[in-house]
Short mmCIF file of C-alpha atoms and ligand atoms in Angstrom, two decimals:
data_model
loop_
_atom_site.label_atom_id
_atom_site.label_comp_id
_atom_site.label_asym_id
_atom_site.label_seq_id
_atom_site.Cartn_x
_atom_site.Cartn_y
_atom_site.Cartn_z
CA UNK A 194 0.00 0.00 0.00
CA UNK A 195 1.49 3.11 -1.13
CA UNK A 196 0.84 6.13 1.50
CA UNK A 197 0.50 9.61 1.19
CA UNK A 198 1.15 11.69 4.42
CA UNK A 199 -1.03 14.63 5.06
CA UNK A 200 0.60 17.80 7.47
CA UNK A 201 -2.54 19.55 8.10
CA UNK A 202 -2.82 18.91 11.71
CA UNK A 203 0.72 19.70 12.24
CA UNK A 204 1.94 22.22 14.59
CA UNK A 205 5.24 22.56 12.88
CA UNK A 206 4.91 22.21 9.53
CA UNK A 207 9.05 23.31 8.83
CA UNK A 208 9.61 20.72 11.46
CA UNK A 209 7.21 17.92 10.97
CA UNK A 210 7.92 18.30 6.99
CA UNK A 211 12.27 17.58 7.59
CA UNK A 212 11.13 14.49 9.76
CA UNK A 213 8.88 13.30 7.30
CA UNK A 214 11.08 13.72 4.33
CA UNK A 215 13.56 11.00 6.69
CA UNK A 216 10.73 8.46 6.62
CA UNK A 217 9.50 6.21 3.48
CA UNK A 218 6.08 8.14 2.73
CA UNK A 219 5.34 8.18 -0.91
CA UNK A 220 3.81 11.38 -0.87
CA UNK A 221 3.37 13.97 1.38
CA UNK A 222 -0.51 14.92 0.72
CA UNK A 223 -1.30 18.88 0.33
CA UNK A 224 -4.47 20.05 1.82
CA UNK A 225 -5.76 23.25 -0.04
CA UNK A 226 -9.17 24.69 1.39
CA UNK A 227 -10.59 28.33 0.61
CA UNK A 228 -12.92 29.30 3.70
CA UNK A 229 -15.50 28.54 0.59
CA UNK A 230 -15.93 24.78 -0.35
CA UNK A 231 -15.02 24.01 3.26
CA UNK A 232 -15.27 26.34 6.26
CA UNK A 233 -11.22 26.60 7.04
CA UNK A 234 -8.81 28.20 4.84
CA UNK A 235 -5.19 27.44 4.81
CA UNK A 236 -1.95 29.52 4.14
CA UNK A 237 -1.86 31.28 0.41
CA UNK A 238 0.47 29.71 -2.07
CA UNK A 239 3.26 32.62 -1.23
CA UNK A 240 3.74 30.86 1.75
CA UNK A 241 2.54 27.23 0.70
CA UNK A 242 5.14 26.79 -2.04
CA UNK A 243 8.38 27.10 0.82
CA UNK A 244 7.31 23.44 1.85
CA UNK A 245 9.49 22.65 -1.27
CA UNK A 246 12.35 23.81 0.91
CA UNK A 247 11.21 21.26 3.67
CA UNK A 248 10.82 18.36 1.56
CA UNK A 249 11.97 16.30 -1.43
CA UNK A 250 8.98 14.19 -1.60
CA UNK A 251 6.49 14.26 -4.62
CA UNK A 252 3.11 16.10 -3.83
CA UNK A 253 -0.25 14.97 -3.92
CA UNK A 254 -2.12 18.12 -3.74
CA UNK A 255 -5.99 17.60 -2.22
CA UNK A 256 -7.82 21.09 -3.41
CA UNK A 257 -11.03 21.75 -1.13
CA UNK A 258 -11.89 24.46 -3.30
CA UNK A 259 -15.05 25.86 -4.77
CA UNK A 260 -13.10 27.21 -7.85
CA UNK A 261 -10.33 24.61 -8.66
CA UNK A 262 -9.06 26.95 -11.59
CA UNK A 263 -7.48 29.65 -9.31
CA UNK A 264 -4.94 27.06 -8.06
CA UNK A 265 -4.18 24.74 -10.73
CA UNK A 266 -1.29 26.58 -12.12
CA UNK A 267 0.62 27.18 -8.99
CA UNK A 268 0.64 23.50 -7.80
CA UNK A 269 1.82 22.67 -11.24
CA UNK A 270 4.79 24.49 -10.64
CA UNK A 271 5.69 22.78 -7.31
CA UNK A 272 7.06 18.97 -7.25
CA UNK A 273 3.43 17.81 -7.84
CA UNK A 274 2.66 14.65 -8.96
CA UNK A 275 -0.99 14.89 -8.52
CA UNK A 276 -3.36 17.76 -8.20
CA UNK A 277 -7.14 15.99 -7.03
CA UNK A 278 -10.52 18.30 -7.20
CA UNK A 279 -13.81 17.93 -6.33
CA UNK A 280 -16.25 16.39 -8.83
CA UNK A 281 -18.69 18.95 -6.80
CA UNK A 282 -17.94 22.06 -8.59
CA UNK A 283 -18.33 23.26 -11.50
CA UNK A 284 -16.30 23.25 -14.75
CA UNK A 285 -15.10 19.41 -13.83
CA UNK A 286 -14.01 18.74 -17.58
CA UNK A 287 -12.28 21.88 -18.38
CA UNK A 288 -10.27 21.53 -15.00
CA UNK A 289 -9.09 18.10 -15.66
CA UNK A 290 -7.96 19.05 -18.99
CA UNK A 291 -5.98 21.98 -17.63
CA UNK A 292 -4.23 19.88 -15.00
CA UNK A 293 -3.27 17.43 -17.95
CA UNK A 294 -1.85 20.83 -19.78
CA UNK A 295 0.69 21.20 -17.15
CA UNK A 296 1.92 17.84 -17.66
CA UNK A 297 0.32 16.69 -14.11
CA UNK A 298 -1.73 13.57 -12.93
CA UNK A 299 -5.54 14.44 -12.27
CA UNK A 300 -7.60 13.26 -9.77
CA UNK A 301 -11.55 13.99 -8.64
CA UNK A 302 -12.43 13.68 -4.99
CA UNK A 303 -15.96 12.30 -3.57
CA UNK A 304 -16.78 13.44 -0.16
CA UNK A 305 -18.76 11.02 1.37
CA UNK A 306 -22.40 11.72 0.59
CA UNK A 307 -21.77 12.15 -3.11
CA UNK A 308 -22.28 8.45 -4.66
CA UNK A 309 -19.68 6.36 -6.96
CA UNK A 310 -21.83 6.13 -9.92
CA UNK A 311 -21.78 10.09 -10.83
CA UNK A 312 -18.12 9.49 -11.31
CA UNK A 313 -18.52 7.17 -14.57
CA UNK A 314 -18.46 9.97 -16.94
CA UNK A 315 -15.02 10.86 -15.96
CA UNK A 316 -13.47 7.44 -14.90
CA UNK A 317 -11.32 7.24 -18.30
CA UNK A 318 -9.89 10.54 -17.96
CA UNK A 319 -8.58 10.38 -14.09
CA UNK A 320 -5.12 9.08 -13.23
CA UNK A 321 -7.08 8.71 -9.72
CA UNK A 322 -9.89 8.95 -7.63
CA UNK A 323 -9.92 9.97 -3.99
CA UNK A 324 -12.49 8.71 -1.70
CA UNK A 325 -13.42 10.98 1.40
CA UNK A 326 -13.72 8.71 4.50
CA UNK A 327 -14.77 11.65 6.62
CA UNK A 328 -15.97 15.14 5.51
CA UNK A 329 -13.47 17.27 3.65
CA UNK A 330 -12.22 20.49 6.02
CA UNK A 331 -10.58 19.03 8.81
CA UNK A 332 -7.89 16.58 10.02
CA UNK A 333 -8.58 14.32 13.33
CA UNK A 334 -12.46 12.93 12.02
CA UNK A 335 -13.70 9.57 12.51
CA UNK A 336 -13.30 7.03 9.28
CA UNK A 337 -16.71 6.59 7.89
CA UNK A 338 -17.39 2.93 7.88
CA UNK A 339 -19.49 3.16 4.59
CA UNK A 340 -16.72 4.19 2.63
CA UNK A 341 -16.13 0.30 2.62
CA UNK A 342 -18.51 -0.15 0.08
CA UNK A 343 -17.64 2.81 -1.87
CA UNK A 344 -14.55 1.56 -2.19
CA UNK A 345 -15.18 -1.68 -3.48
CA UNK A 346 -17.56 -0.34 -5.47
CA UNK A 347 -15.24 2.00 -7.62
CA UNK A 348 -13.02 -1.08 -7.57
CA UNK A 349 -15.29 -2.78 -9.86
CA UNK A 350 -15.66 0.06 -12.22
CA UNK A 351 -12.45 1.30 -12.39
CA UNK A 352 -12.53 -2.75 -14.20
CA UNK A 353 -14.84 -2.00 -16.79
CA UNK A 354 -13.66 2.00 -17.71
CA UNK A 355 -10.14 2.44 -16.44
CA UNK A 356 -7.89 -0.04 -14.85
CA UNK A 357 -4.99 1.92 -14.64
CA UNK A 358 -6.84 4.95 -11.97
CA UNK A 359 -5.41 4.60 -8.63
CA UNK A 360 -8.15 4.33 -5.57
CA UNK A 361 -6.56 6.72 -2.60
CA UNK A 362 -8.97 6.95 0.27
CA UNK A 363 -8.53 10.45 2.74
CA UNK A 364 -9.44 10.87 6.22
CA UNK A 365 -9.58 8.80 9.63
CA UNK A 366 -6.98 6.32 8.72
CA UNK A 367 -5.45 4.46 11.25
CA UNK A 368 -3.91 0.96 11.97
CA UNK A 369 -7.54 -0.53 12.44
CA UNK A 370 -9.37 1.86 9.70
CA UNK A 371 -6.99 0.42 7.23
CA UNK A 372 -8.24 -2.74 7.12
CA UNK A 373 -11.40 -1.40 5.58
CA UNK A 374 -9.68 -0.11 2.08
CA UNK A 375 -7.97 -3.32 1.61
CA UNK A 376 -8.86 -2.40 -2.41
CA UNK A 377 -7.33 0.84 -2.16
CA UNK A 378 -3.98 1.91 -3.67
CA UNK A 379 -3.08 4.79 -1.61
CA UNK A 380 -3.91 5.80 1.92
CA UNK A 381 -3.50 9.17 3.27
CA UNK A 382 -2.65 9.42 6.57
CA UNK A 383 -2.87 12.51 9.03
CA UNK A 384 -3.43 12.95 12.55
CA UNK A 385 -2.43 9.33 13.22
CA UNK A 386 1.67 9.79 11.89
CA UNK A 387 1.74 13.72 12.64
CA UNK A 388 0.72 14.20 16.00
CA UNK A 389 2.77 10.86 16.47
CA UNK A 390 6.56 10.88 18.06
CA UNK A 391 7.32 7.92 15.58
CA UNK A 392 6.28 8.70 12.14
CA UNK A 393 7.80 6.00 10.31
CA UNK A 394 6.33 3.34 12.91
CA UNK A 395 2.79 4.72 12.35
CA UNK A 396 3.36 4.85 9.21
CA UNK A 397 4.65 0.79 9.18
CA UNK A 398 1.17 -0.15 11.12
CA UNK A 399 -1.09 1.30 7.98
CA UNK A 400 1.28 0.85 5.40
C1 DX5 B 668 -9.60 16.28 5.55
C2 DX5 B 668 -8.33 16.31 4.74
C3 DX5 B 668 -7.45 15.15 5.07
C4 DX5 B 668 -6.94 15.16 6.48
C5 DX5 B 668 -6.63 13.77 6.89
O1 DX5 B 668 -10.45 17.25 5.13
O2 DX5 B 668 -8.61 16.26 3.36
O3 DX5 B 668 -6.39 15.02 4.14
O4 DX5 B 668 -5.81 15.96 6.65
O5 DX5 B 668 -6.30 13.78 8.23
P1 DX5 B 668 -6.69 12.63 9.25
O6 DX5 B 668 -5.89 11.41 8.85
O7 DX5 B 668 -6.31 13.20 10.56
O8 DX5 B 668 -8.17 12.37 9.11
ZN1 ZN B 669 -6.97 15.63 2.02
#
């Protein structure tokens, strides 16, 4: 299981981004939100982009935005290898064309009340799809147990329209939630490596 670490419920980011960048994590996993789509905001890309003096690690940007477009470009220029949206906002196509432009892998997000089915139209075009196990806007949430199904439900039609899309799953992941996206390809983990002393041990137990 390849795992993508998620610093949004770190206290340090410099800090907790060096120590991270000494463990195996595939990814670290970039948390954008805009006060808009989801109630918090986080830092603007002036300051976002130093974490490239932190860490070596390929991104997996996560945007929790109402307007995907305004961001697009600036994660393209950072060591991004995926930039993942919302498929609830508007202008889905045109923004996963635009993140193929740049030369990056695309992604659509669900968040947990949105069903598997309304992502057919788009399954062929995604490099992957991330499945919200908790609502999007905070780290720390309990792992939905539904998202079981969801899972294993994309599983089967990622089959039929596009084999090669990755399945990450986002929020609530521990050493016992894991067990639930067994047909997952990625994992991020937050709260449970970051507020940890240990990372790479915590990261070990889900891995
Ligand atoms: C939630 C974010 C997640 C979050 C995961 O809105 O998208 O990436 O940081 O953190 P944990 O693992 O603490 O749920
Ligand atoms: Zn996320």
């Amino acid at each position: 299981m390849k795992i993508s670490t998620s610093f949004l419920s770190s206290p340090n980011i410099p800090k907790d981004l060096v120590k991270l960048n000494e463990t195996d994590t595939d990814y670290i996993h970039v948390d954008i939100m805009d006060g808009i789509f989801v109630k918090k905001k986080t830092m603007p890309f002036k300051e976002m982009r130093n974490i490239y003096k932190y860490t070596s690690k390929r991104l997996d940007v996560h945007l929790m935005v109402k307007n995907p477009k305004k961001y697009i470009k600036d994660y393209a220029s950072l060591n991004t290898e995926y930039i993942t949206f919302h498929i609830e906002t508007d202008d889905v196509l045109k923004n996963l064309e635009l993140i193929k432009k740049y030369g990056i892998k695309c992604g659509l997000a669900i968040k947990p009340n949105t069903e598997v089915k309304e992502l057919v139209p788009y399954l062929p075009l995604l490099d992957l799809i991330l499945v919200m196990s908790v609502e999007p806007g905070e780290g720390g949430q309990k792992f939905i147990d539904d998202t079981e199904n969801k899972i294993n439900e994309l599983k089967v039609l990622l089959k039929e329209y596009n084999s090669k899309a990755l399945i990450n799953v986002d929020g609530g992941i521990n050493k016992d939630t894991k067990d639930k996206c067994k047909n997952a390809d990625i994992l991020v983990v937050g709260s449970y490596v970051i507020l940890a002393d240990d990372f790479q041990k915590k990261i070990d137990e889900v891995r």
